[in-house]
């Protein structure tokens, strides 16, 4: 398990340094190990990392698919980091896809938990993307509608936030 986790961490580091090919290779190896030993939490973490990588490469469908896999796999577990990473990515993707209100609520839910996922190494670009989505959502929705969507997201339970993503399929 430690090798799988180490490979996932190396993938995060490679991605932070802009080496997407190396990141992808590390994530694929980590996923294979996690699957072989049945470590659901590690599978979820790697899927979340693969989703962020896919989004940064412009593969929105791949990012969305990984996000849904994470949430389906871990929705009834206590693995908060991978779930939060999946919900954060789902919020960014929804806001990017013109589902601005849903995206705003999801971003608010993760923000309210005080749990912006750091994984092992925070990828600054992911934080910038999140911040840009919030600014864009506020501009598109207007202050009042943004505030309502943000308040709804902050009041959501984890299960409600997960359902909001999975029901949007």
mmCIF file of N, CA and C in Angstrom, residues 1 31 41-43 54-55 62 75 102 104 107 121 133 144 146 155:
data_model
loop_
_atom_site.group_PDB
_atom_site.id
_atom_site.type_symbol
_atom_site.label_atom_id
_atom_site.label_comp_id
_atom_site.label_asym_id
_atom_site.label_seq_id
_atom_site.Cartn_x
_atom_site.Cartn_y
_atom_site.Cartn_z
ATOM 1 N N UNK A 1 0.830 -1.184 0.000
ATOM 2 C CA UNK A 1 0.000 0.000 0.000
ATOM 3 C C UNK A 1 0.879 1.255 0.000
ATOM 4 N N UNK A 31 -2.878 3.374 -9.213
ATOM 5 C CA UNK A 31 -4.228 2.813 -9.345
ATOM 6 C C UNK A 31 -4.164 1.289 -9.437
ATOM 7 N N UNK A 41 -9.901 3.536 -0.416
ATOM 8 C CA UNK A 41 -9.556 4.929 -0.160
ATOM 9 C C UNK A 41 -8.463 5.400 -1.111
ATOM 10 N N UNK A 42 -7.488 4.514 -1.391
ATOM 11 C CA UNK A 42 -6.403 4.888 -2.306
ATOM 12 C C UNK A 42 -6.914 4.924 -3.746
ATOM 13 N N UNK A 43 -7.782 3.994 -4.087
ATOM 14 C CA UNK A 43 -8.398 4.024 -5.422
ATOM 15 C C UNK A 43 -9.113 5.369 -5.605
ATOM 16 N N UNK A 54 -6.974 15.205 -15.793
ATOM 17 C CA UNK A 54 -7.776 15.224 -17.025
ATOM 18 C C UNK A 54 -8.331 16.632 -17.283
ATOM 19 N N UNK A 55 -8.828 17.285 -16.240
ATOM 20 C CA UNK A 55 -9.358 18.633 -16.415
ATOM 21 C C UNK A 55 -8.274 19.601 -16.872
ATOM 22 N N UNK A 62 -13.340 13.030 -19.250
ATOM 23 C CA UNK A 62 -12.515 12.179 -18.397
ATOM 24 C C UNK A 62 -12.532 12.658 -16.958
ATOM 25 N N UNK A 75 -18.870 7.152 -1.411
ATOM 26 C CA UNK A 75 -19.952 7.936 -0.802
ATOM 27 C C UNK A 75 -20.347 7.450 0.582
ATOM 28 N N UNK A 102 -25.322 25.299 -9.562
ATOM 29 C CA UNK A 102 -24.931 24.014 -8.963
ATOM 30 C C UNK A 102 -23.460 24.044 -8.583
ATOM 31 N N UNK A 104 -21.627 26.601 -7.860
ATOM 32 C CA UNK A 104 -21.455 27.488 -6.707
ATOM 33 C C UNK A 104 -21.817 26.772 -5.413
ATOM 34 N N UNK A 107 -19.049 24.254 -4.571
ATOM 35 C CA UNK A 107 -17.853 24.933 -4.073
ATOM 36 C C UNK A 107 -18.075 25.441 -2.651
ATOM 37 N N UNK A 121 0.234 17.422 -1.785
ATOM 38 C CA UNK A 121 0.849 18.648 -2.271
ATOM 39 C C UNK A 121 -0.236 19.495 -2.925
ATOM 40 N N UNK A 133 -13.454 30.332 -10.594
ATOM 41 C CA UNK A 133 -14.841 29.870 -10.730
ATOM 42 C C UNK A 133 -15.765 30.633 -9.793
ATOM 43 N N UNK A 144 -27.009 38.635 -5.297
ATOM 44 C CA UNK A 144 -28.089 38.013 -4.531
ATOM 45 C C UNK A 144 -28.226 36.524 -4.825
ATOM 46 N N UNK A 146 -25.999 34.588 -6.201
ATOM 47 C CA UNK A 146 -24.766 33.932 -5.765
ATOM 48 C C UNK A 146 -24.838 33.649 -4.262
ATOM 49 N N UNK A 155 -25.178 24.821 3.572
ATOM 50 C CA UNK A 155 -26.137 24.104 4.415
ATOM 51 C C UNK A 155 -26.285 22.629 4.024
#
